[in-house]
Amino acid sequence: MSSQSLKDVLVVGAGPAGISCALALQQLGYTVVVIEGSAHCGGRLREVRQPGCGDGGPTALQAAQALNIAAMGQALDVRHSNPAVEALAGRTSFGLVLQDGTVLGGRCLVLACGIAPRSGGLAPRPGRIFGPDPLPPDLTLEDCSVAILGGGDSAFQSYLALKQAGAPRITIFARSLRARAQLVTAVPETDVRLGEYDVNPIHNEVNGQPYNLVHVCYGYEVPRRSLMGLMVGLSPEGLVLTDNHYETAVPGVFAIGDMAGKMRPSSAAAFAEGLIVAREIQRRLDAPVLQSLSERLTRSPGRVAALDNH
């Protein structure tokens, strides 16, 4: 790919992290293309979520709409409904192959693709939801028995939200407790089963007991397809490993937002990480230019003197 066709930065994902990074880079004078698989900006802000499961609802949707407006207002080049399916890493640049066969090139690559709920090997079925999935529309909570699987924040947040919504019988099954103490102590001990448990893969049963709803809260991981074949390292939790500058094991490839897992997942954290990485990329792209200029000025002391007297 010729240097004339290269963009400075390719950003994969048009959620809060990706858009904030792209807008900041564009304002700094760099050429940027954002690749987004869906028809809109906003990422997980546009999802309809179960109550108590992070960003979602009218306020989040308004924020997603604001991202669209900001991107259009700044004439940001966002390629919608055409996801990247493969990444090609060169020595000094990267190529992205999109679903329609288009190939884009860039000097740096930013992954802001988000995460997906862990399934724990369980398949979707009626009455079984994962992570922030919305409740089944035909479910009547007032007559509902619920099993929540997992010992993290989301499991206990789900309990509190479902209890407030009217569910009379809720049990949390956790092999260990990883949630904040404030959340754990807000749930009656009688509604928590700590230790090993058995989930029927076909029926909504836990330890042989049937439930109207099974909510799987096993945390989140980066879908393999989001990595597009890049050999970036993953943590035991399934998130992308990065250094203090959000750079992955592949030089020039950065990961931000939920998929990096450096901050507690939130829109505010995602926006902040986008700005941090934009500044790091500016430093990275400017370094060879400044080095070359410094070398030329060093070889021309007369020019340095003239500049100093200017």
Short mmCIF file of C-alpha atoms in Angstrom, two decimals:
data_model
loop_
_atom_site.label_atom_id
_atom_site.label_comp_id
_atom_site.label_asym_id
_atom_site.label_seq_id
_atom_site.Cartn_x
_atom_site.Cartn_y
_atom_site.Cartn_z
CA MET A 1 0.00 0.00 0.00
CA SER A 2 1.47 3.36 -1.01
CA SER A 3 2.31 5.95 1.62
CA GLN A 4 -0.05 8.38 -0.13
CA SER A 5 -3.04 6.15 0.62
CA LEU A 6 -2.15 5.58 4.28
CA LYS A 7 -4.18 7.26 6.97
CA ASP A 8 -2.42 8.25 10.15
CA VAL A 9 -4.76 6.23 12.36
CA LEU A 10 -7.42 3.57 11.89
CA VAL A 11 -9.91 3.22 14.76
CA VAL A 12 -12.06 0.10 15.01
CA GLY A 13 -15.22 0.79 16.97
CA ALA A 14 -17.43 3.89 17.17
CA GLY A 15 -18.34 3.75 20.85
CA PRO A 16 -17.32 6.37 23.42
CA ALA A 17 -13.65 5.32 23.46
CA GLY A 18 -13.25 5.09 19.68
CA ILE A 19 -15.07 8.33 18.85
CA SER A 20 -13.33 10.38 21.54
CA CYS A 21 -9.94 9.11 20.34
CA ALA A 22 -10.75 9.77 16.68
CA LEU A 23 -12.12 13.27 17.29
CA ALA A 24 -9.09 14.22 19.39
CA LEU A 25 -6.68 12.94 16.73
CA GLN A 26 -8.54 14.75 13.97
CA GLN A 27 -8.43 17.99 15.95
CA LEU A 28 -4.68 17.48 16.31
CA GLY A 29 -4.42 17.42 12.53
CA TYR A 30 -4.13 13.71 11.79
CA THR A 31 -6.05 11.74 9.16
CA VAL A 32 -8.37 9.23 10.81
CA VAL A 33 -10.89 6.63 9.66
CA VAL A 34 -13.31 4.94 12.08
CA ILE A 35 -14.66 1.51 11.15
CA GLU A 36 -17.98 0.57 12.75
CA GLY A 37 -19.90 -2.64 12.15
CA SER A 38 -23.31 -1.21 13.02
CA ALA A 39 -25.29 1.59 11.42
CA HIS A 40 -24.74 4.08 14.26
CA CYS A 41 -22.14 5.42 16.65
CA GLY A 42 -22.54 4.77 20.35
CA GLY A 43 -21.44 1.20 20.95
CA ARG A 44 -22.91 -0.30 24.12
CA LEU A 45 -24.66 2.99 24.92
CA ARG A 46 -27.26 1.97 22.35
CA GLU A 47 -27.97 -1.40 23.94
CA VAL A 48 -31.22 -2.09 25.77
CA ARG A 49 -29.93 -3.44 29.06
CA GLN A 50 -31.36 -5.25 32.01
CA PRO A 51 -31.78 -2.84 34.96
CA GLY A 52 -28.66 -2.69 37.12
CA CYS A 53 -26.26 -3.76 34.36
CA GLY A 54 -24.22 -0.65 33.65
CA ASP A 55 -24.81 2.11 31.12
CA GLY A 56 -28.16 1.96 29.40
CA GLY A 57 -31.57 3.57 29.19
CA PRO A 58 -32.68 6.99 27.94
CA THR A 59 -29.63 8.89 29.22
CA ALA A 60 -27.23 6.46 27.56
CA LEU A 61 -29.20 6.61 24.32
CA GLN A 62 -28.98 10.40 24.38
CA ALA A 63 -25.21 10.11 24.83
CA ALA A 64 -25.05 7.74 21.84
CA GLN A 65 -27.02 10.21 19.74
CA ALA A 66 -24.62 12.95 20.87
CA LEU A 67 -21.71 10.85 19.58
CA ASN A 68 -23.39 10.63 16.18
CA ILE A 69 -23.94 14.38 16.12
CA ALA A 70 -20.36 15.09 17.19
CA ALA A 71 -18.95 12.77 14.53
CA MET A 72 -21.07 14.35 11.79
CA GLY A 73 -20.43 17.87 13.04
CA GLN A 74 -16.68 17.37 12.85
CA ALA A 75 -16.92 15.60 9.46
CA LEU A 76 -15.30 12.52 10.97
CA ASP A 77 -14.82 9.72 8.44
CA VAL A 78 -16.88 6.88 9.93
CA ARG A 79 -17.46 3.77 7.79
CA HIS A 80 -20.72 2.30 9.08
CA SER A 81 -22.20 -1.18 8.56
CA ASN A 82 -18.94 -2.54 7.15
CA PRO A 83 -17.00 -4.31 9.91
CA ALA A 84 -13.29 -5.07 9.73
CA VAL A 85 -12.70 -8.81 9.37
CA GLU A 86 -8.92 -9.07 9.13
CA ALA A 87 -5.91 -7.02 10.21
CA LEU A 88 -2.61 -7.11 8.31
CA ALA A 89 0.42 -5.99 10.32
CA GLY A 90 3.43 -4.63 8.45
CA ARG A 91 6.69 -3.19 9.75
CA THR A 92 5.52 0.42 9.82
CA SER A 93 1.84 0.28 8.94
CA PHE A 94 -1.33 -1.78 9.16
CA GLY A 95 -4.01 -2.88 6.74
CA LEU A 96 -7.63 -3.57 7.57
CA VAL A 97 -9.77 -5.74 5.32
CA LEU A 98 -13.44 -4.78 5.59
CA GLN A 99 -16.40 -7.06 5.03
CA ASP A 100 -17.00 -5.73 1.52
CA GLY A 101 -13.36 -6.35 0.53
CA THR A 102 -12.17 -2.75 0.93
CA VAL A 103 -8.63 -2.48 2.30
CA LEU A 104 -7.64 0.52 4.43
CA GLY A 105 -4.14 1.36 5.59
CA GLY A 106 -2.90 3.28 8.60
CA ARG A 107 0.25 4.01 10.55
CA CYS A 108 -1.39 3.23 13.90
CA LEU A 109 -4.34 1.06 14.80
CA VAL A 110 -6.71 1.60 17.73
CA LEU A 111 -8.98 -1.23 18.86
CA ALA A 112 -12.10 0.03 20.63
CA CYS A 113 -14.39 -2.88 19.81
CA GLY A 114 -15.90 -3.54 23.21
CA ILE A 115 -16.58 -6.83 24.96
CA ALA A 116 -19.22 -9.53 25.13
CA PRO A 117 -20.68 -11.50 28.07
CA ARG A 118 -19.00 -14.78 28.93
CA SER A 119 -21.31 -17.73 28.39
CA GLY A 120 -19.56 -20.25 30.61
CA GLY A 121 -20.30 -22.84 27.94
CA LEU A 122 -24.05 -22.35 28.25
CA ALA A 123 -26.10 -21.90 25.10
CA PRO A 124 -28.86 -19.28 24.73
CA ARG A 125 -32.37 -20.59 25.30
CA PRO A 126 -35.76 -19.18 26.40
CA GLY A 127 -35.56 -17.93 29.97
CA ARG A 128 -31.77 -17.68 29.98
CA ILE A 129 -30.01 -14.32 29.58
CA PHE A 130 -26.35 -13.30 29.61
CA GLY A 131 -24.76 -10.18 31.07
CA PRO A 132 -26.72 -7.03 30.24
CA ASP A 133 -29.27 -8.73 27.97
CA PRO A 134 -32.81 -7.36 28.46
CA LEU A 135 -35.39 -9.46 30.25
CA PRO A 136 -37.64 -11.67 28.09
CA PRO A 137 -40.68 -9.55 27.13
CA ASP A 138 -43.15 -12.25 28.17
CA LEU A 139 -41.67 -12.66 31.66
CA THR A 140 -43.85 -11.63 34.63
CA LEU A 141 -41.45 -10.85 37.45
CA GLU A 142 -44.11 -10.94 40.17
CA ASP A 143 -44.48 -14.71 39.69
CA CYS A 144 -40.88 -15.40 38.77
CA SER A 145 -38.15 -17.48 40.38
CA VAL A 146 -34.66 -16.36 39.36
CA ALA A 147 -31.22 -17.96 39.54
CA ILE A 148 -28.27 -15.61 39.12
CA LEU A 149 -24.93 -17.23 38.31
CA GLY A 150 -21.72 -15.45 39.31
CA GLY A 151 -20.05 -13.74 42.22
CA GLY A 152 -19.10 -10.36 40.74
CA ASP A 153 -20.66 -6.92 40.91
CA SER A 154 -23.06 -7.57 38.04
CA ALA A 155 -24.60 -10.59 39.78
CA PHE A 156 -25.39 -8.66 42.95
CA GLN A 157 -26.51 -5.59 40.99
CA SER A 158 -28.88 -7.83 39.05
CA TYR A 159 -30.29 -9.22 42.30
CA LEU A 160 -31.00 -5.77 43.68
CA ALA A 161 -32.55 -4.53 40.44
CA LEU A 162 -34.77 -7.60 40.00
CA LYS A 163 -35.83 -7.50 43.63
CA GLN A 164 -36.81 -3.86 43.28
CA ALA A 165 -38.72 -4.74 40.09
CA GLY A 166 -40.82 -7.26 42.02
CA ALA A 167 -39.20 -10.68 41.63
CA PRO A 168 -40.12 -12.60 44.83
CA ARG A 169 -37.61 -15.48 44.70
CA ILE A 170 -34.01 -14.84 43.68
CA THR A 171 -30.96 -16.94 44.46
CA ILE A 172 -27.35 -16.08 43.65
CA PHE A 173 -25.06 -19.04 42.95
CA ALA A 174 -21.38 -18.07 43.29
CA ARG A 175 -18.24 -20.20 43.43
CA SER A 176 -16.43 -17.26 45.04
CA LEU A 177 -17.23 -13.68 46.02
CA ARG A 178 -15.61 -11.01 43.84
CA ALA A 179 -18.19 -8.24 44.21
CA ARG A 180 -17.78 -5.11 46.28
CA ALA A 181 -18.59 -5.60 49.95
CA GLN A 182 -21.24 -2.89 49.73
CA LEU A 183 -23.18 -4.94 47.17
CA VAL A 184 -22.67 -8.28 48.91
CA THR A 185 -23.94 -7.00 52.26
CA ALA A 186 -27.04 -5.54 50.57
CA VAL A 187 -28.22 -9.06 49.67
CA PRO A 188 -29.64 -11.37 52.38
CA GLU A 189 -27.22 -14.20 53.14
CA THR A 190 -30.08 -16.68 52.79
CA ASP A 191 -30.31 -15.80 49.09
CA VAL A 192 -26.65 -16.57 48.35
CA ARG A 193 -25.31 -20.09 47.71
CA LEU A 194 -21.52 -20.10 47.89
CA GLY A 195 -19.59 -23.03 46.44
CA GLU A 196 -19.82 -25.38 43.47
CA TYR A 197 -23.14 -25.74 41.69
CA ASP A 198 -24.49 -27.64 38.71
CA VAL A 199 -26.31 -25.99 35.80
CA ASN A 200 -28.45 -28.09 33.49
CA PRO A 201 -27.29 -27.19 29.96
CA ILE A 202 -30.71 -27.95 28.44
CA HIS A 203 -33.24 -26.88 31.05
CA ASN A 204 -33.26 -23.81 33.29
CA GLU A 205 -32.27 -25.77 36.37
CA VAL A 206 -29.54 -25.18 38.94
CA ASN A 207 -28.70 -27.98 41.39
CA GLY A 208 -31.81 -29.75 40.13
CA GLN A 209 -34.12 -26.85 41.01
CA PRO A 210 -36.12 -25.30 38.12
CA TYR A 211 -36.19 -21.53 37.65
CA ASN A 212 -38.26 -19.27 35.39
CA LEU A 213 -35.17 -17.18 34.63
CA VAL A 214 -31.44 -17.93 34.73
CA HIS A 215 -29.23 -14.86 34.53
CA VAL A 216 -25.61 -15.70 33.66
CA CYS A 217 -23.22 -13.08 35.10
CA TYR A 218 -19.81 -14.60 34.39
CA GLY A 219 -18.17 -11.35 33.40
CA TYR A 220 -17.00 -10.24 29.98
CA GLU A 221 -14.35 -11.08 27.41
CA VAL A 222 -13.10 -9.82 24.07
CA PRO A 223 -14.66 -11.81 21.20
CA ARG A 224 -11.93 -13.42 19.09
CA ARG A 225 -13.39 -11.90 15.93
CA SER A 226 -12.69 -8.43 17.34
CA LEU A 227 -8.95 -9.16 17.30
CA MET A 228 -9.04 -9.84 13.55
CA GLY A 229 -6.12 -12.26 13.73
CA LEU A 230 -3.78 -9.89 15.58
CA MET A 231 -1.50 -11.67 18.05
CA VAL A 232 -2.21 -9.42 21.00
CA GLY A 233 -1.93 -10.91 24.46
CA LEU A 234 -5.02 -11.65 26.55
CA SER A 235 -5.38 -11.71 30.31
CA PRO A 236 -6.83 -14.76 32.11
CA GLU A 237 -10.12 -12.82 32.16
CA GLY A 238 -10.10 -12.60 28.36
CA LEU A 239 -9.25 -8.89 28.05
CA VAL A 240 -6.48 -7.36 25.94
CA LEU A 241 -3.19 -6.83 27.76
CA THR A 242 -1.63 -3.39 27.28
CA ASP A 243 1.21 -1.37 28.75
CA ASN A 244 0.79 1.94 30.59
CA HIS A 245 0.26 3.70 27.24
CA TYR A 246 -2.49 1.25 26.16
CA GLU A 247 -0.21 -0.30 23.54
CA THR A 248 -0.63 -4.04 22.96
CA ALA A 249 2.02 -6.68 22.29
CA VAL A 250 1.83 -5.65 18.62
CA PRO A 251 3.75 -2.34 18.28
CA GLY A 252 1.54 0.43 16.97
CA VAL A 253 -1.69 -1.31 17.98
CA PHE A 254 -3.55 0.21 20.94
CA ALA A 255 -6.57 -1.12 22.83
CA ILE A 256 -8.94 1.13 24.77
CA GLY A 257 -12.30 1.02 26.49
CA ASP A 258 -13.85 -2.08 27.96
CA MET A 259 -11.67 -4.46 25.95
CA ALA A 260 -8.52 -3.23 27.75
CA GLY A 261 -10.11 -3.38 31.19
CA LYS A 262 -7.78 -0.84 32.78
CA MET A 263 -10.57 1.18 34.37
CA ARG A 264 -13.94 0.21 35.76
CA PRO A 265 -16.24 -0.03 32.71
CA SER A 266 -18.11 3.24 32.18
CA SER A 267 -18.67 5.77 29.43
CA ALA A 268 -16.64 8.38 31.32
CA ALA A 269 -13.65 6.04 31.53
CA ALA A 270 -13.97 5.18 27.84
CA PHE A 271 -13.98 8.86 26.82
CA ALA A 272 -10.91 9.48 28.99
CA GLU A 273 -8.97 6.55 27.56
CA GLY A 274 -9.68 7.77 24.03
CA LEU A 275 -8.09 11.12 24.84
CA ILE A 276 -5.10 9.52 26.59
CA VAL A 277 -4.32 7.31 23.61
CA ALA A 278 -4.79 10.18 21.15
CA ARG A 279 -2.02 12.06 22.95
CA GLU A 280 0.22 9.00 23.00
CA ILE A 281 -0.29 8.48 19.26
CA GLN A 282 0.51 12.15 18.66
CA ARG A 283 3.78 11.69 20.53
CA ARG A 284 4.51 8.49 18.59
CA LEU A 285 3.81 9.95 15.15
CA ASP A 286 5.59 13.22 15.88
CA ALA A 287 8.76 11.57 17.23
CA PRO A 288 10.44 10.68 13.89
CA VAL A 289 9.59 14.10 12.42
CA LEU A 290 11.08 15.90 15.40
CA GLN A 291 14.10 13.59 15.38
CA SER A 292 14.77 14.29 11.70
CA LEU A 293 14.39 18.03 12.20
CA SER A 294 16.69 17.93 15.22
CA GLU A 295 19.37 16.11 13.21
CA ARG A 296 19.17 18.60 10.35
CA LEU A 297 19.42 21.56 12.71
CA THR A 298 22.37 19.95 14.49
CA ARG A 299 24.20 19.59 11.16
CA SER A 300 23.49 23.25 10.34
CA PRO A 301 24.76 25.32 13.30
CA GLY A 302 24.45 28.52 11.30
CA ARG A 303 20.76 27.88 10.79
CA VAL A 304 20.38 27.18 14.51
CA ALA A 305 22.03 30.51 15.30
CA ALA A 306 19.79 32.28 12.85
CA LEU A 307 16.74 30.71 14.37
CA ASP A 308 17.92 31.65 17.86
CA ASN A 309 18.37 35.29 16.78
CA HIS A 310 14.97 35.41 15.12
#
